[in-house]
């Protein structure tokens, strides 16, 4: 998947979260509010696949055990 397509997906998720949050604030019905809150939480757990060089991407390195040098 290209980086441009992934940015479109990311921003679509953000826009849908904000629109659900807006409806959540306006609505007074308890069941609708719980449903909207569940949707917002589920959307926040959608994995954003960031391309190489994207900000916030962690590079996980395997650490080698340290070699202990004895002074004689």
XYZ file of C-alpha atoms in Angstrom:
72
model
C 0.000 0.000 0.000
C 1.403 3.346 -0.960
C 2.060 6.029 1.638
C -0.410 8.401 -0.049
C -3.227 5.860 0.160
C -2.392 5.215 3.817
C -2.571 8.941 4.607
C -6.042 9.035 3.045
C -7.109 6.120 5.254
C -5.614 7.772 8.357
C -7.363 11.075 7.767
C -10.653 9.300 6.996
C -10.413 7.561 10.383
C -9.709 10.897 12.099
C -12.620 12.657 10.390
C -15.012 9.828 11.284
C -13.837 9.930 14.913
C -14.448 13.675 15.161
C -17.872 13.405 13.536
C -18.871 10.618 15.929
C -17.594 12.712 18.830
C -19.687 15.665 17.671
C -22.834 13.535 17.493
C -21.916 12.062 20.899
C -21.832 15.554 22.418
C -25.141 16.604 20.827
C -27.135 13.422 21.562
C -28.941 12.947 24.868
C -30.084 9.315 24.469
C -27.999 7.005 26.672
C -27.991 3.955 24.364
C -26.970 6.026 21.338
C -24.210 7.667 23.371
C -22.829 4.302 24.490
C -22.926 3.012 20.910
C -21.085 6.100 19.664
C -18.514 5.842 22.438
C -17.905 2.197 21.529
C -17.398 3.173 17.885
C -14.952 5.944 18.806
C -12.932 3.567 20.976
C -12.875 0.882 18.261
C -11.725 3.406 15.658
C -8.925 4.528 17.928
C -7.590 0.956 18.013
C -7.393 0.704 14.226
C -3.743 0.177 13.415
C -2.188 2.969 11.411
C 0.376 1.352 9.175
C 3.001 4.049 8.851
C 5.395 4.001 6.003
C 9.157 4.118 6.386
C 10.360 7.459 7.659
C 6.953 8.465 9.018
C 7.019 10.478 12.258
C 6.409 8.477 15.384
C 7.519 5.150 13.955
C 9.711 3.249 16.345
C 12.637 1.258 15.154
C 12.962 -1.843 17.278
C 16.490 -3.149 17.519
C 17.672 -6.309 19.134
C 20.140 -5.451 21.844
C 23.275 -7.527 22.080
C 24.333 -8.579 25.557
C 27.199 -6.480 26.857
C 30.558 -8.095 27.042
C 32.152 -7.674 30.428
C 35.779 -6.615 30.190
C 37.826 -7.617 33.214
C 40.664 -5.350 34.228
C 43.758 -7.363 35.159
